[in-house]
Short mmCIF file of C-alpha atoms in Angstrom, two decimals:
data_model
loop_
_atom_site.label_atom_id
_atom_site.label_comp_id
_atom_site.label_asym_id
_atom_site.label_seq_id
_atom_site.Cartn_x
_atom_site.Cartn_y
_atom_site.Cartn_z
CA UNK A 1 135.32 107.31 59.67
CA UNK A 2 135.07 109.81 62.52
CA UNK A 3 133.29 108.82 65.71
CA UNK A 4 130.24 111.05 65.35
CA UNK A 5 129.57 109.99 61.73
CA UNK A 6 129.96 106.34 62.68
CA UNK A 7 127.62 106.67 65.65
CA UNK A 8 124.95 108.41 63.56
CA UNK A 9 125.29 105.84 60.79
CA UNK A 10 125.06 102.83 63.08
CA UNK A 11 122.11 104.28 65.01
CA UNK A 12 120.38 104.88 61.66
CA UNK A 13 119.63 108.46 62.61
CA UNK A 14 118.45 109.76 59.27
CA UNK A 15 115.30 110.53 57.34
CA UNK A 16 113.42 112.51 59.96
CA UNK A 17 109.66 112.61 60.20
CA UNK A 18 109.22 116.31 59.32
CA UNK A 19 106.41 118.69 60.22
CA UNK A 20 106.12 122.45 59.92
CA UNK A 21 104.49 124.52 62.70
CA UNK A 22 103.06 127.91 61.75
CA UNK A 23 101.17 129.57 64.58
CA UNK A 24 99.81 132.98 65.59
CA UNK A 25 99.84 134.11 69.25
CA UNK A 26 98.44 132.95 71.54
CA UNK A 27 99.26 129.34 70.71
CA UNK A 28 100.55 126.18 72.35
CA UNK A 29 100.97 122.59 71.12
CA UNK A 30 101.86 119.52 73.17
CA UNK A 31 103.62 116.48 71.75
CA UNK A 32 103.17 113.27 73.72
CA UNK A 33 104.89 109.87 73.51
CA UNK A 34 107.45 111.27 71.15
CA UNK A 35 110.43 109.38 69.71
CA UNK A 36 113.69 109.65 71.66
CA UNK A 37 115.19 112.47 69.60
CA UNK A 38 113.35 115.59 68.45
CA UNK A 39 114.76 118.63 66.69
CA UNK A 40 113.11 122.06 66.50
CA UNK A 41 114.47 124.65 64.06
CA UNK A 42 113.11 128.19 64.48
CA UNK A 43 112.65 129.79 61.06
CA UNK A 44 110.74 132.90 62.12
CA UNK A 45 109.16 134.41 65.22
CA UNK A 46 109.76 133.28 68.77
CA UNK A 47 108.74 130.28 70.83
CA UNK A 48 109.37 128.66 74.19
CA UNK A 49 109.89 124.95 74.65
CA UNK A 50 109.24 123.17 77.94
CA UNK A 51 109.69 119.52 78.86
CA UNK A 52 106.44 118.58 80.59
CA UNK A 53 107.89 115.36 82.00
CA UNK A 54 111.13 116.98 83.15
CA UNK A 55 110.27 119.82 85.57
CA UNK A 56 113.93 119.91 86.61
CA UNK A 57 114.90 121.23 83.15
CA UNK A 58 114.53 124.96 82.51
CA UNK A 59 112.27 126.03 79.58
CA UNK A 60 114.15 126.87 76.41
CA UNK A 61 113.52 130.13 74.52
CA UNK A 62 113.88 129.92 70.74
CA UNK A 63 114.58 132.93 68.55
CA UNK A 64 114.84 132.90 64.74
CA UNK A 65 117.79 130.78 63.69
CA UNK A 66 117.95 128.83 66.97
CA UNK A 67 117.89 125.04 67.08
CA UNK A 68 116.81 122.82 69.98
CA UNK A 69 117.67 119.14 70.26
CA UNK A 70 115.47 117.23 72.74
CA UNK A 71 116.48 113.78 73.97
CA UNK A 72 115.29 113.61 77.57
CA UNK A 73 111.54 114.00 77.14
CA UNK A 74 108.66 112.03 75.69
CA UNK A 75 106.15 114.84 76.37
CA UNK A 76 106.91 118.49 75.68
CA UNK A 77 105.05 121.66 74.78
CA UNK A 78 106.05 124.45 72.43
CA UNK A 79 104.19 127.75 72.68
CA UNK A 80 104.36 131.51 72.33
CA UNK A 81 104.38 131.90 76.12
CA UNK A 82 104.58 129.61 79.13
CA UNK A 83 101.24 130.98 80.33
CA UNK A 84 99.42 129.90 77.16
CA UNK A 85 97.37 126.73 77.62
CA UNK A 86 97.78 124.01 75.03
CA UNK A 87 94.83 123.55 72.66
CA UNK A 88 95.96 120.32 71.06
CA UNK A 89 97.95 117.22 72.02
CA UNK A 90 99.61 115.32 69.19
CA UNK A 91 100.19 111.70 70.13
CA UNK A 92 101.48 109.05 67.72
CA UNK A 93 100.63 111.34 64.81
CA UNK A 94 97.01 111.79 65.93
CA UNK A 95 95.60 115.13 67.06
CA UNK A 96 93.58 115.35 70.27
CA UNK A 97 91.81 118.68 70.69
CA UNK A 98 91.37 120.33 74.06
CA UNK A 99 89.08 123.10 75.23
CA UNK A 100 85.63 123.95 73.93
CA UNK A 101 84.19 121.46 71.38
CA UNK A 102 83.01 124.43 69.30
CA UNK A 103 86.66 125.23 68.54
CA UNK A 104 87.61 121.75 67.39
CA UNK A 105 86.48 122.12 63.77
CA UNK A 106 88.59 125.25 63.30
CA UNK A 107 91.60 123.59 64.93
CA UNK A 108 91.22 120.56 62.67
CA UNK A 109 91.12 122.81 59.61
CA UNK A 110 94.39 124.49 60.60
CA UNK A 111 96.27 121.32 61.50
CA UNK A 112 96.96 119.73 58.13
CA UNK A 113 98.92 116.44 57.92
CA UNK A 114 102.28 118.09 57.19
CA UNK A 115 101.86 121.69 58.34
CA UNK A 116 100.38 122.54 61.72
CA UNK A 117 98.86 125.99 61.23
CA UNK A 118 98.69 128.76 58.65
CA UNK A 119 101.02 131.63 57.79
CA UNK A 120 100.66 135.39 57.73
CA UNK A 121 102.10 138.46 59.47
CA UNK A 122 103.25 137.84 63.04
CA UNK A 123 103.32 134.06 62.74
CA UNK A 124 105.95 131.89 64.35
CA UNK A 125 107.36 129.24 62.03
CA UNK A 126 109.17 126.16 63.32
CA UNK A 127 110.21 122.96 61.62
CA UNK A 128 110.06 119.85 63.82
CA UNK A 129 111.78 116.60 63.03
CA UNK A 130 111.63 113.38 65.03
CA UNK A 131 114.14 110.56 64.93
CA UNK A 132 114.18 107.05 66.37
CA UNK A 133 117.85 106.08 66.89
CA UNK A 134 118.17 102.32 66.80
CA UNK A 135 119.93 99.72 68.87
CA UNK A 136 122.87 100.03 71.20
CA UNK A 137 124.50 102.69 69.03
CA UNK A 138 121.29 104.71 69.34
CA UNK A 139 121.33 104.43 73.13
CA UNK A 140 124.99 105.43 73.13
CA UNK A 141 124.15 108.53 71.10
CA UNK A 142 121.18 109.51 73.29
CA UNK A 143 123.08 108.98 76.53
CA UNK A 144 125.74 111.37 75.27
CA UNK A 145 123.34 114.32 75.08
CA UNK A 146 121.59 116.49 77.68
CA UNK A 147 117.75 116.49 77.92
CA UNK A 148 117.58 119.60 75.76
CA UNK A 149 120.37 121.45 73.99
CA UNK A 150 119.78 124.86 72.43
CA UNK A 151 122.14 125.88 69.65
CA UNK A 152 121.88 129.66 69.12
CA UNK A 153 121.71 131.13 65.64
CA UNK A 154 125.16 131.22 64.07
CA UNK A 155 126.67 131.44 60.58
CA UNK A 156 127.45 127.72 60.32
CA UNK A 157 123.86 126.59 60.86
CA UNK A 158 122.33 129.74 59.37
CA UNK A 159 123.01 128.80 55.75
CA UNK A 160 121.26 125.46 56.14
CA UNK A 161 118.31 127.07 57.93
CA UNK A 162 117.99 129.68 55.17
CA UNK A 163 117.73 126.89 52.62
CA UNK A 164 115.24 125.04 54.84
CA UNK A 165 113.13 128.21 55.16
CA UNK A 166 113.03 128.66 51.39
CA UNK A 167 112.22 125.01 50.74
CA UNK A 168 109.51 124.86 53.40
CA UNK A 169 107.63 127.64 51.61
CA UNK A 170 107.43 125.63 48.37
CA UNK A 171 105.03 122.94 47.24
CA UNK A 172 106.93 121.15 44.51
CA UNK A 173 107.72 117.54 43.58
CA UNK A 174 110.31 115.99 45.83
CA UNK A 175 109.79 118.54 48.60
CA UNK A 176 109.43 115.92 51.33
CA UNK A 177 112.73 114.32 50.34
CA UNK A 178 114.49 117.69 50.33
CA UNK A 179 113.08 118.65 53.74
CA UNK A 180 114.13 115.32 55.23
CA UNK A 181 117.69 115.63 53.94
CA UNK A 182 117.98 119.24 55.04
CA UNK A 183 116.79 118.41 58.53
CA UNK A 184 119.25 115.51 58.72
CA UNK A 185 121.99 117.99 57.82
CA UNK A 186 120.78 120.45 60.45
CA UNK A 187 120.75 117.72 63.10
CA UNK A 188 124.41 116.90 62.42
CA UNK A 189 125.35 120.59 62.39
CA UNK A 190 123.48 121.14 65.67
CA UNK A 191 125.19 118.19 67.35
CA UNK A 192 128.56 119.38 66.11
CA UNK A 193 127.99 122.97 67.16
CA UNK A 194 126.48 121.99 70.48
CA UNK A 195 129.34 119.73 71.46
CA UNK A 196 132.18 121.76 70.01
CA UNK A 197 131.13 125.28 70.92
CA UNK A 198 128.67 125.14 73.80
CA UNK A 199 130.86 123.12 76.15
CA UNK A 200 128.35 120.35 76.80
CA UNK A 201 129.76 118.00 79.41
CA UNK A 202 129.08 114.92 77.32
CA UNK A 203 130.13 113.03 75.29
CA UNK A 204 133.77 113.02 76.32
CA UNK A 205 134.84 111.33 73.09
CA UNK A 206 133.42 114.24 71.08
CA UNK A 207 135.82 116.71 72.62
CA UNK A 208 138.65 114.39 71.64
CA UNK A 209 137.70 114.75 67.97
CA UNK A 210 138.93 118.34 67.98
CA UNK A 211 142.38 117.07 68.95
CA UNK A 212 144.11 116.15 65.65
CA UNK A 213 146.19 113.34 67.14
CA UNK A 214 143.51 111.63 69.24
CA UNK A 215 140.89 112.28 66.56
CA UNK A 216 143.09 110.43 64.06
CA UNK A 217 143.30 107.43 66.40
CA UNK A 218 139.54 107.39 66.94
CA UNK A 219 139.03 107.49 63.20
CA UNK A 220 141.18 104.38 62.84
CA UNK A 221 139.12 102.54 65.47
CA UNK A 222 135.80 103.48 63.88
CA UNK A 223 136.97 102.76 60.35
CA UNK A 224 138.06 99.22 61.23
CA UNK A 225 136.91 98.10 64.70
CA UNK A 226 137.75 94.46 63.86
CA UNK A 227 141.45 95.18 63.43
CA UNK A 228 143.61 93.92 66.29
CA UNK A 229 144.67 97.37 67.36
CA UNK A 230 147.50 97.86 69.80
CA UNK A 231 148.28 101.01 71.72
CA UNK A 232 151.52 101.26 69.74
CA UNK A 233 149.64 101.18 66.40
CA UNK A 234 147.16 103.80 67.51
CA UNK A 235 149.96 105.96 68.87
CA UNK A 236 151.69 105.73 65.49
CA UNK A 237 148.47 106.83 63.75
CA UNK A 238 148.37 109.77 66.15
CA UNK A 239 152.04 110.59 65.59
CA UNK A 240 152.84 110.34 69.30
CA UNK A 241 154.90 108.18 71.57
CA UNK A 242 153.05 105.27 73.14
CA UNK A 243 153.13 106.69 76.67
CA UNK A 244 152.17 110.22 75.65
CA UNK A 245 149.36 108.92 73.46
CA UNK A 246 147.90 106.67 76.16
CA UNK A 247 147.90 109.51 78.68
CA UNK A 248 146.40 112.03 76.24
CA UNK A 249 143.73 109.58 75.05
CA UNK A 250 142.62 108.77 78.59
CA UNK A 251 142.54 112.47 79.48
CA UNK A 252 140.34 113.47 76.53
CA UNK A 253 138.19 110.38 76.04
CA UNK A 254 137.86 109.35 79.67
CA UNK A 255 139.00 105.76 79.02
CA UNK A 256 142.27 104.06 78.10
CA UNK A 257 142.55 103.35 74.35
CA UNK A 258 141.92 99.61 74.52
CA UNK A 259 139.00 100.02 76.93
CA UNK A 260 137.36 102.39 74.45
CA UNK A 261 138.08 99.93 71.64
CA UNK A 262 136.43 97.09 73.57
CA UNK A 263 133.39 99.20 74.47
CA UNK A 264 132.89 100.24 70.86
CA UNK A 265 133.33 96.68 69.60
CA UNK A 266 130.64 95.52 72.03
CA UNK A 267 128.31 98.28 70.82
CA UNK A 268 128.78 97.13 67.22
CA UNK A 269 128.36 93.47 68.19
CA UNK A 270 125.25 94.18 70.26
CA UNK A 271 123.50 95.69 67.27
CA UNK A 272 124.62 92.89 64.96
CA UNK A 273 123.14 90.37 67.39
CA UNK A 274 119.92 92.27 67.96
CA UNK A 275 119.05 93.10 64.34
CA UNK A 276 120.02 89.69 62.98
CA UNK A 277 123.03 90.87 60.95
CA UNK A 278 125.09 88.24 62.80
CA UNK A 279 123.36 84.87 62.85
CA UNK A 280 125.54 83.39 65.59
CA UNK A 281 127.63 84.58 68.50
CA UNK A 282 130.71 83.33 66.66
CA UNK A 283 129.80 85.46 63.61
CA UNK A 284 129.37 88.55 65.81
CA UNK A 285 132.70 87.81 67.46
CA UNK A 286 134.51 87.61 64.11
CA UNK A 287 132.83 90.82 62.91
CA UNK A 288 134.44 92.79 65.73
CA UNK A 289 137.84 91.13 65.67
CA UNK A 290 137.51 88.13 68.03
CA UNK A 291 138.53 84.74 66.66
CA UNK A 292 137.67 83.12 69.99
CA UNK A 293 133.92 83.18 70.66
CA UNK A 294 134.49 82.38 74.34
CA UNK A 295 136.79 85.39 74.83
CA UNK A 296 134.22 87.52 73.01
CA UNK A 297 131.41 86.25 75.25
CA UNK A 298 133.41 87.07 78.38
CA UNK A 299 134.14 90.60 77.13
CA UNK A 300 130.52 91.12 76.03
CA UNK A 301 129.10 90.08 79.38
CA UNK A 302 131.61 92.27 81.22
CA UNK A 303 130.58 95.34 79.19
CA UNK A 304 126.84 94.69 78.70
CA UNK A 305 126.00 92.72 81.82
CA UNK A 306 124.41 89.80 79.94
CA UNK A 307 125.75 87.08 77.66
CA UNK A 308 125.59 87.68 73.89
CA UNK A 309 123.30 84.67 73.43
CA UNK A 310 120.80 86.11 75.93
CA UNK A 311 121.11 89.53 74.34
CA UNK A 312 120.12 88.14 70.94
CA UNK A 313 117.46 85.80 72.37
CA UNK A 314 115.76 88.27 74.73
CA UNK A 315 115.28 91.75 73.25
CA UNK A 316 114.30 93.12 76.64
CA UNK A 317 117.86 92.43 77.83
CA UNK A 318 118.94 95.23 75.50
CA UNK A 319 116.66 97.75 77.18
CA UNK A 320 113.30 99.24 76.18
CA UNK A 321 112.44 99.48 72.49
CA UNK A 322 112.86 102.77 70.65
CA UNK A 323 109.50 104.40 69.93
CA UNK A 324 108.44 106.14 66.76
CA UNK A 325 105.47 108.42 66.15
CA UNK A 326 105.43 107.91 62.39
#
């Protein structure tokens, strides 16, 4: 399994909470206390996205076909223009109306549970999906991304957005399931396009996936992290000499092969311990290839900063919980 697929699977990044935004200028909507990962897909019209809690990040203009992935903000506003004042704040799925009380009834009528607004000529249409990546794998995914990444319209994401546009206009049985799956697909396409084509600085391991030899070695590690991999075995999988492979891996991934292997094993073990999949430290150790629980505990503490028993006993040792606005 390739590294990105494995990371998404382990962080349980799927089944987005999907909403459609259809607004006529002037308009502005603020989302507060949002989950750690939000995706906006522009289906028609134009919008501007700003991170209210990250003034150091430039606003992001969205044209039809553009996608924005937000990971560094829990409060952001999307609008037709930066000068437009927000009329509603959506917090934990609840709508809080701003401005004159006489306008609140009309705003409430327009903001239905699944679609925020109404269509017509000149409207801007966006689809918004929120995700709550879980555990240590989720933190690893989020830390690999910038606060906001805009993926411009392109043929590879365009086909999926065309299908999303068509499906969003329907009201048929199973529509929610289709929208969720389509947005999951668009998230993966956006991450792939953003990392591969936009030159994002992080994650370093993603750039290595485009290298056939190093990508093959990473696939081996993620397919079977419990195997007792050696540099020689991974070099053989890559079709390279041991020395050339070790140098190339460190150059592209930013870590020596066995350091990366240990880090990934500890990520897997951390989530097993936290979600109860491994009932004991010894079981977690065996799951990631350690027969000696003591050696595993030493490696875990070196990588995570706390012992595995404390990690499983004290959830706060694993960092703040992941929020959801479902």
